[in-house]
mmCIF file of C-alpha atoms and ligand atoms in Angstrom:
data_model
loop_
_atom_site.group_PDB
_atom_site.id
_atom_site.type_symbol
_atom_site.label_atom_id
_atom_site.label_comp_id
_atom_site.label_asym_id
_atom_site.label_seq_id
_atom_site.Cartn_x
_atom_site.Cartn_y
_atom_site.Cartn_z
ATOM 1 C CA MET A 1 -5.834 -2.413 22.733
ATOM 2 C CA ILE A 2 -5.372 -2.587 18.951
ATOM 3 C CA LYS A 3 -5.682 1.179 18.581
ATOM 4 C CA GLU A 4 -3.183 1.847 21.349
ATOM 5 C CA ASN A 5 -0.750 -0.667 19.888
ATOM 6 C CA VAL A 6 -0.933 0.877 16.424
ATOM 7 C CA SER A 7 -0.554 4.424 17.757
ATOM 8 C CA LYS A 8 2.478 3.449 19.790
ATOM 9 C CA ILE A 9 4.208 1.765 16.852
ATOM 10 C CA LEU A 10 3.345 4.597 14.430
ATOM 11 C CA CYS A 11 4.816 7.134 16.857
ATOM 12 C CA GLU A 12 8.091 5.253 16.958
ATOM 13 C CA LEU A 13 8.460 4.720 13.210
ATOM 14 C CA PRO A 14 10.961 6.964 11.463
ATOM 15 C CA GLY A 15 9.699 8.943 8.440
ATOM 16 C CA GLY A 16 9.549 6.947 5.239
ATOM 17 C CA VAL A 17 8.897 3.619 6.970
ATOM 18 C CA GLU A 18 5.434 2.102 6.453
ATOM 19 C CA LEU A 19 3.616 -0.108 8.915
ATOM 20 C CA GLU A 20 1.929 -3.159 7.433
ATOM 21 C CA ALA A 21 -0.567 -4.832 9.779
ATOM 22 C CA VAL A 22 -0.433 -8.607 9.293
ATOM 23 C CA ALA A 23 -4.014 -9.833 9.509
ATOM 24 C CA LYS A 24 -3.715 -13.612 9.403
ATOM 25 C CA SER A 25 -6.371 -15.230 11.633
ATOM 26 C CA ARG A 26 -7.814 -11.851 12.694
ATOM 27 C CA THR A 27 -11.431 -10.803 12.191
ATOM 28 C CA PRO A 28 -12.340 -7.994 9.762
ATOM 29 C CA GLN A 29 -13.444 -5.972 12.816
ATOM 30 C CA GLU A 30 -9.986 -6.228 14.348
ATOM 31 C CA VAL A 31 -8.424 -5.215 11.043
ATOM 32 C CA LEU A 32 -10.786 -2.236 10.770
ATOM 33 C CA GLU A 33 -9.711 -1.096 14.211
ATOM 34 C CA ALA A 34 -6.089 -1.065 13.071
ATOM 35 C CA ILE A 35 -7.063 0.936 9.972
ATOM 36 C CA ASP A 36 -8.978 3.440 12.094
ATOM 37 C CA ALA A 37 -5.810 3.898 14.153
ATOM 38 C CA GLY A 38 -3.823 4.812 11.049
ATOM 39 C CA VAL A 39 -2.644 1.584 9.382
ATOM 40 C CA LYS A 40 -2.548 2.011 5.591
ATOM 41 C CA ILE A 41 -1.355 -1.445 4.489
ATOM 42 C CA ILE A 42 -2.849 -4.829 5.412
ATOM 43 C CA GLY A 43 -0.773 -7.987 4.915
ATOM 44 C CA GLU A 44 -2.622 -11.239 4.219
ATOM 45 C CA ASN A 45 -1.186 -14.763 3.949
ATOM 46 C CA TYR A 46 -4.306 -16.402 2.591
ATOM 47 C CA VAL A 47 -6.313 -15.427 -0.485
ATOM 48 C CA GLN A 48 -9.573 -16.759 0.944
ATOM 49 C CA GLU A 49 -9.212 -14.912 4.237
ATOM 50 C CA ALA A 50 -8.381 -11.734 2.335
ATOM 51 C CA GLU A 51 -11.455 -12.141 0.177
ATOM 52 C CA LEU A 52 -13.730 -12.271 3.248
ATOM 53 C CA ALA A 53 -11.989 -9.327 4.896
ATOM 54 C CA PHE A 54 -12.069 -7.355 1.662
ATOM 55 C CA GLY A 55 -15.833 -7.794 1.537
ATOM 56 C CA VAL A 56 -16.069 -5.856 4.814
ATOM 57 C CA ILE A 57 -13.146 -3.454 4.517
ATOM 58 C CA GLY A 58 -12.804 -2.805 0.793
ATOM 59 C CA ASN A 59 -10.320 -0.153 -0.243
ATOM 60 C CA LYS A 60 -9.907 1.502 3.154
ATOM 61 C CA ALA A 61 -6.331 0.176 3.058
ATOM 62 C CA LYS A 62 -3.884 -1.293 0.559
ATOM 63 C CA TRP A 63 -3.791 -5.090 0.471
ATOM 64 C CA HIS A 64 -0.446 -6.874 0.285
ATOM 65 C CA PHE A 65 -0.147 -10.615 -0.232
ATOM 66 C CA ILE A 66 2.579 -12.135 1.977
ATOM 67 C CA GLY A 67 1.862 -15.877 1.880
ATOM 68 C CA HIS A 68 2.915 -18.596 -0.506
ATOM 69 C CA LEU A 69 0.840 -18.029 -3.633
ATOM 70 C CA GLN A 70 -0.437 -21.089 -5.446
ATOM 71 C CA LYS A 71 -0.904 -20.877 -9.190
ATOM 72 C CA ASN A 72 -4.593 -21.664 -9.000
ATOM 73 C CA LYS A 73 -5.136 -18.651 -6.710
ATOM 74 C CA VAL A 74 -3.351 -16.132 -8.925
ATOM 75 C CA LYS A 75 -6.448 -14.922 -10.728
ATOM 76 C CA LYS A 76 -8.202 -14.059 -7.476
ATOM 77 C CA ALA A 77 -5.044 -12.637 -5.969
ATOM 78 C CA ILE A 78 -4.420 -10.133 -8.730
ATOM 79 C CA ARG A 79 -7.974 -8.853 -8.366
ATOM 80 C CA LEU A 80 -7.783 -8.463 -4.595
ATOM 81 C CA PHE A 81 -4.247 -7.350 -3.903
ATOM 82 C CA ASP A 82 -2.383 -4.123 -4.557
ATOM 83 C CA MET A 83 0.957 -5.888 -4.223
ATOM 84 C CA ILE A 84 2.343 -9.424 -4.050
ATOM 85 C CA GLU A 85 5.334 -9.347 -1.696
ATOM 86 C CA THR A 86 6.263 -12.989 -2.053
ATOM 87 C CA LEU A 87 7.078 -13.590 -5.702
ATOM 88 C CA ASP A 88 9.552 -16.459 -5.614
ATOM 89 C CA SER A 89 9.530 -18.368 -8.894
ATOM 90 C CA LEU A 90 9.520 -17.689 -12.607
ATOM 91 C CA GLU A 91 6.607 -20.068 -13.030
ATOM 92 C CA LEU A 92 4.518 -18.000 -10.616
ATOM 93 C CA ALA A 93 5.636 -14.751 -12.237
ATOM 94 C CA GLU A 94 4.600 -16.013 -15.654
ATOM 95 C CA GLU A 95 1.182 -16.986 -14.328
ATOM 96 C CA VAL A 96 0.760 -13.548 -12.731
ATOM 97 C CA ASP A 97 1.792 -11.919 -15.997
ATOM 98 C CA LYS A 98 -0.630 -14.044 -18.015
ATOM 99 C CA MET A 99 -3.579 -13.297 -15.738
ATOM 100 C CA CYS A 100 -2.709 -9.598 -15.630
ATOM 101 C CA VAL A 101 -2.716 -9.423 -19.422
ATOM 102 C CA ARG A 102 -6.264 -10.816 -19.331
ATOM 103 C CA GLU A 103 -7.319 -8.358 -16.637
ATOM 104 C CA ASN A 104 -5.478 -5.544 -18.373
ATOM 105 C CA LYS A 105 -3.453 -4.539 -15.327
ATOM 106 C CA ALA A 106 0.136 -4.464 -14.105
ATOM 107 C CA MET A 107 0.872 -6.144 -10.792
ATOM 108 C CA PRO A 108 3.393 -4.563 -8.397
ATOM 109 C CA VAL A 109 5.504 -7.300 -6.794
ATOM 110 C CA LEU A 110 8.373 -7.731 -4.386
ATOM 111 C CA VAL A 111 10.773 -10.619 -4.820
ATOM 112 C CA GLU A 112 11.025 -12.812 -1.726
ATOM 113 C CA ILE A 113 14.620 -13.536 -0.752
ATOM 114 C CA ASN A 114 15.491 -16.634 1.272
ATOM 115 C CA SER A 115 18.203 -14.695 3.051
ATOM 116 C CA ALA A 116 18.921 -17.349 5.670
ATOM 117 C CA LYS A 117 19.008 -20.058 2.969
ATOM 118 C CA GLU A 118 16.639 -22.216 4.982
ATOM 119 C CA GLU A 119 15.525 -25.322 3.142
ATOM 120 C CA GLN A 120 11.986 -25.184 4.475
ATOM 121 C CA LYS A 121 11.513 -21.549 3.433
ATOM 122 C CA PHE A 122 10.348 -20.166 0.146
ATOM 123 C CA GLY A 123 12.206 -17.433 -1.658
ATOM 124 C CA VAL A 124 14.991 -16.871 -4.144
ATOM 125 C CA LEU A 125 18.529 -17.498 -2.933
ATOM 126 C CA PRO A 126 20.701 -14.380 -2.679
ATOM 127 C CA GLU A 127 23.049 -15.576 -5.434
ATOM 128 C CA ASP A 128 20.144 -16.120 -7.854
ATOM 129 C CA VAL A 129 18.331 -12.819 -7.337
ATOM 130 C CA GLU A 130 19.969 -10.785 -10.080
ATOM 131 C CA THR A 131 19.287 -13.362 -12.803
ATOM 132 C CA PHE A 132 15.741 -13.782 -11.520
ATOM 133 C CA ILE A 133 15.032 -10.057 -11.583
ATOM 134 C CA ARG A 134 16.427 -9.684 -15.095
ATOM 135 C CA ARG A 135 13.989 -12.367 -16.234
ATOM 136 C CA LEU A 136 11.075 -10.677 -14.464
ATOM 137 C CA SER A 137 11.939 -7.391 -16.139
ATOM 138 C CA ARG A 138 10.850 -8.915 -19.452
ATOM 139 C CA LEU A 139 7.320 -9.552 -18.217
ATOM 140 C CA ASP A 140 5.387 -6.426 -19.183
ATOM 141 C CA ASN A 141 2.566 -6.870 -16.678
ATOM 142 C CA VAL A 142 4.703 -7.693 -13.650
ATOM 143 C CA LYS A 143 6.278 -4.655 -12.048
ATOM 144 C CA VAL A 144 9.112 -5.342 -9.614
ATOM 145 C CA MET A 145 9.061 -2.703 -6.867
ATOM 146 C CA GLY A 146 11.588 -4.127 -4.413
ATOM 147 C CA ILE A 147 12.412 -7.138 -2.278
ATOM 148 C CA MET A 148 11.144 -8.833 0.874
ATOM 149 C CA THR A 149 12.637 -11.262 3.354
ATOM 150 C CA MET A 150 11.459 -13.199 6.384
ATOM 151 C CA GLY A 151 14.804 -13.971 7.941
ATOM 152 C CA PRO A 152 15.139 -16.812 10.408
ATOM 153 C CA MET A 153 12.390 -17.175 13.012
ATOM 154 C CA LEU A 154 14.482 -16.985 16.132
ATOM 155 C CA GLY A 155 13.779 -15.667 19.548
ATOM 156 C CA ASP A 156 16.507 -13.057 19.605
ATOM 157 C CA PRO A 157 16.012 -10.293 17.007
ATOM 158 C CA GLU A 158 19.764 -9.696 16.996
ATOM 159 C CA ASP A 159 20.148 -13.091 15.306
ATOM 160 C CA ALA A 160 18.135 -11.761 12.367
ATOM 161 C CA ARG A 161 20.366 -8.704 11.901
ATOM 162 C CA PRO A 162 22.980 -10.290 9.574
ATOM 163 C CA TYR A 163 20.208 -11.438 7.226
ATOM 164 C CA PHE A 164 18.661 -7.977 7.165
ATOM 165 C CA VAL A 165 22.106 -6.501 6.455
ATOM 166 C CA GLU A 166 22.625 -8.909 3.581
ATOM 167 C CA THR A 167 19.164 -8.259 2.142
ATOM 168 C CA LYS A 168 19.775 -4.497 2.271
ATOM 169 C CA SER A 169 23.043 -4.941 0.401
ATOM 170 C CA ILE A 170 21.234 -7.004 -2.273
ATOM 171 C CA PHE A 171 18.638 -4.210 -2.472
ATOM 172 C CA ASP A 172 21.343 -1.564 -2.999
ATOM 173 C CA LYS A 173 23.117 -3.675 -5.594
ATOM 174 C CA LEU A 174 19.915 -4.274 -7.563
ATOM 175 C CA LYS A 175 19.097 -0.593 -7.368
ATOM 176 C CA ALA A 176 22.484 0.326 -8.806
ATOM 177 C CA LEU A 177 21.952 -2.092 -11.726
ATOM 178 C CA ASP A 178 19.022 0.078 -12.804
ATOM 179 C CA VAL A 179 17.285 -2.713 -14.737
ATOM 180 C CA SER A 180 14.516 -1.428 -17.005
ATOM 181 C CA ASN A 181 10.943 -2.063 -15.778
ATOM 182 C CA VAL A 182 12.392 -2.674 -12.281
ATOM 183 C CA GLU A 183 12.109 -0.111 -9.532
ATOM 184 C CA MET A 184 13.901 -0.783 -6.249
ATOM 185 C CA ARG A 185 11.677 1.228 -3.937
ATOM 186 C CA TYR A 186 10.458 -1.102 -1.178
ATOM 187 C CA LEU A 187 12.461 -3.198 1.230
ATOM 188 C CA SER A 188 10.030 -5.241 3.350
ATOM 189 C CA MET A 189 11.575 -6.919 6.363
ATOM 190 C CA GLY A 190 11.043 -7.283 10.091
ATOM 191 C CA MET A 191 8.149 -8.663 12.129
ATOM 192 C CA SER A 192 6.872 -8.034 15.671
ATOM 193 C CA ASN A 193 10.038 -9.118 17.417
ATOM 194 C CA SER A 194 12.509 -7.815 14.853
ATOM 195 C CA TYR A 195 11.098 -4.721 13.168
ATOM 196 C CA LYS A 196 13.278 -2.279 15.069
ATOM 197 C CA VAL A 197 16.420 -4.107 13.970
ATOM 198 C CA ALA A 198 15.030 -4.267 10.418
ATOM 199 C CA ILE A 199 14.438 -0.501 10.351
ATOM 200 C CA ALA A 200 17.943 0.146 11.644
ATOM 201 C CA GLU A 201 19.216 -1.937 8.727
ATOM 202 C CA GLY A 202 17.159 -0.128 6.073
ATOM 203 C CA ALA A 203 13.656 -1.636 5.889
ATOM 204 C CA ASN A 204 10.947 0.761 4.698
ATOM 205 C CA ILE A 205 8.020 -1.646 5.142
ATOM 206 C CA VAL A 206 7.704 -3.604 8.392
ATOM 207 C CA ARG A 207 5.160 -6.416 8.762
ATOM 208 C CA VAL A 208 3.708 -6.547 12.247
ATOM 209 C CA GLY A 209 0.996 -8.919 13.488
ATOM 210 C CA THR A 210 1.306 -9.967 17.121
ATOM 211 C CA LYS A 211 2.416 -6.588 18.392
ATOM 212 C CA ILE A 212 -0.724 -4.995 16.974
ATOM 213 C CA PHE A 213 -3.367 -7.687 17.488
ATOM 214 C CA GLY A 214 -1.942 -9.790 20.328
ATOM 215 C CA GLU A 215 -0.932 -13.448 20.317
ATOM 216 C CA ARG A 216 -2.624 -15.594 17.679
ATOM 217 C CA GLU A 217 -5.046 -18.114 19.180
ATOM 218 C CA ARG A 218 -6.527 -19.710 16.113
HETATM 219 C C1 PLP B 301 2.805 -13.735 10.330
HETATM 220 C C2 PLP B 301 3.730 -12.958 9.492
HETATM 221 C C3 PLP B 301 4.274 -11.733 9.923
HETATM 222 C C4 PLP B 301 3.980 -11.117 11.276
HETATM 223 O O1 PLP B 301 4.373 -11.919 12.332
HETATM 224 P P1 PLP B 301 4.256 -11.399 13.835
HETATM 225 O O2 PLP B 301 5.344 -12.117 14.543
HETATM 226 O O3 PLP B 301 2.894 -11.798 14.309
HETATM 227 O O4 PLP B 301 4.451 -9.940 13.823
HETATM 228 C C5 PLP B 301 5.106 -11.043 9.048
HETATM 229 N N1 PLP B 301 5.398 -11.513 7.830
HETATM 230 C C6 PLP B 301 4.901 -12.692 7.377
HETATM 231 C C7 PLP B 301 5.265 -13.144 6.012
HETATM 232 C C8 PLP B 301 4.056 -13.448 8.185
HETATM 233 O O5 PLP B 301 3.574 -14.602 7.714
#
């Protein structure tokens, strides 16, 4: 089923939009099946799970971190991942920068926006994003490539639309600022139930788990 699901979604995606297969709680075999069907980006919420999967899959796809990154996992994360989509604090950014200096690499990141301003969610508030990005631009080994949002987890994807609209407008505004060392290229938003709405509102990376792999059991 995984192959059929991926093919169906890839057929529907407009040009310029990338499908990220969200692998949390899936086996490396399941993830490989998605890659064989044409997925080029794998999203992982957990560093440890990614490490195991990476041992099997290696560089057959790009690895994006989409969970909440703890400081003590940064060193491992920058070795494993091609992008961190959930950068949400200066403290974390400084740790990433420090570890990247040691590893002699630059880490592409997206800034996570708490677009629905939910207290229980991580992410930078819309009104704080510009200041935050200007600070990040001074870290030589952290390379801002865009922004990401979860939006509210509601049943009806239409309820997410206003938050996608707002995040797109933040994206456009940041792009127009043209901050040095900041490139506004990726806008990651939309999940299984909402990715079509997200694409309509300007997403160019969509993060899909359930619709590729089925309901999560574990
Ligand atoms: C789990 C998850 C997704 C995918 O969710 P589905 O509803 O299974 O498609 C997307 N983004 C993040 C950050 C996630 O944690």
